[in-house]
Amino acid sequence: MIRGTTRKLGITGLIKQSAMADAFGINCEIGLAGNSLMNAANLHVIASVNNNTYYEFWRPEHIHQWG
């Protein structure tokens, strides 16, 4: 299993990492990115790849409240 996030690799980098893992028959599990925008980007990548089985999401209420 390989882990990745758009925070470190960006959308294109994460898709490339996932494709490389898929070529070797390994899952690329995508986890928490740290903020709502990056988490949305992670979900878009998850929807576009085939070798992902879960999404790790840690959501403390005080971090994700606006204003």
GROMACS .gro file of C-alpha atoms in nm:
model
   67
    1MET     CA    1   0.000   0.000   0.000
    2ILE     CA    2   0.119   0.347  -0.090
    3ARG     CA    3  -0.027   0.659   0.070
    4GLY     CA    4  -0.062   0.997  -0.091
    5THR     CA    5  -0.229   1.336  -0.071
    6THR     CA    6  -0.274   1.637  -0.298
    7ARG     CA    7  -0.109   1.853  -0.032
    8LYS     CA    8   0.230   1.695  -0.106
    9LEU     CA    9   0.197   1.592  -0.471
   10GLY     CA   10  -0.078   1.804  -0.623
   11ILE     CA   11  -0.359   1.653  -0.829
   12THR     CA   12  -0.141   1.554  -1.125
   13GLY     CA   13   0.133   1.410  -0.905
   14LEU     CA   14  -0.116   1.207  -0.703
   15ILE     CA   15  -0.276   1.065  -1.018
   16LYS     CA   16   0.072   0.974  -1.149
   17GLN     CA   17   0.162   0.809  -0.817
   18SER     CA   18  -0.162   0.613  -0.825
   19ALA     CA   19  -0.095   0.500  -1.183
   20MET     CA   20   0.257   0.388  -1.089
   21ALA     CA   21   0.123   0.193  -0.792
   22ASP     CA   22  -0.146   0.038  -1.012
   23ALA     CA   23   0.120  -0.076  -1.260
   24PHE     CA   24   0.278  -0.278  -0.976
   25GLY     CA   25  -0.058  -0.405  -0.846
   26ILE     CA   26  -0.048  -0.193  -0.530
   27ASN     CA   27  -0.325   0.022  -0.385
   28CYS     CA   28  -0.269   0.395  -0.347
   29GLU     CA   29  -0.465   0.504  -0.042
   30ILE     CA   30  -0.541   0.874  -0.028
   31GLY     CA   31  -0.569   1.043   0.309
   32LEU     CA   32  -0.627   1.372   0.484
   33ALA     CA   33  -0.487   1.684   0.318
   34GLY     CA   34  -0.538   1.925   0.606
   35ASN     CA   35  -0.801   2.168   0.475
   36SER     CA   36  -1.136   2.156   0.299
   37LEU     CA   37  -1.010   2.259  -0.044
   38MET     CA   38  -0.736   1.997  -0.051
   39ASN     CA   39  -0.978   1.734   0.080
   40ALA     CA   40  -1.209   1.813  -0.212
   41ALA     CA   41  -0.913   1.771  -0.449
   42ASN     CA   42  -0.835   1.434  -0.287
   43LEU     CA   43  -1.195   1.321  -0.342
   44HIS     CA   44  -1.173   1.418  -0.709
   45VAL     CA   45  -0.858   1.209  -0.748
   46ILE     CA   46  -1.023   0.914  -0.569
   47ALA     CA   47  -1.310   0.934  -0.817
   48SER     CA   48  -1.067   0.915  -1.109
   49VAL     CA   49  -0.847   0.621  -1.000
   50ASN     CA   50  -0.924   0.250  -0.963
   51ASN     CA   51  -0.677   0.137  -0.699
   52ASN     CA   52  -0.816   0.307  -0.389
   53THR     CA   53  -1.028   0.130  -0.126
   54TYR     CA   54  -1.082   0.394   0.144
   55TYR     CA   55  -1.048   0.763   0.227
   56GLU     CA   56  -0.897   0.862   0.560
   57PHE     CA   57  -1.072   1.171   0.693
   58TRP     CA   58  -1.010   1.326   1.033
   59ARG     CA   59  -1.245   1.612   1.099
   60PRO     CA   60  -1.216   1.815   1.418
   61GLU     CA   61  -1.508   2.058   1.425
   62HIS     CA   62  -1.313   2.369   1.529
   63ILE     CA   63  -1.073   2.352   1.233
   64HIS     CA   64  -1.344   2.335   0.967
   65GLN     CA   65  -1.569   2.614   1.094
   66TRP     CA   66  -1.574   2.938   0.900
   67GLY     CA   67  -1.566   3.286   1.055
   0.00000   0.00000   0.00000
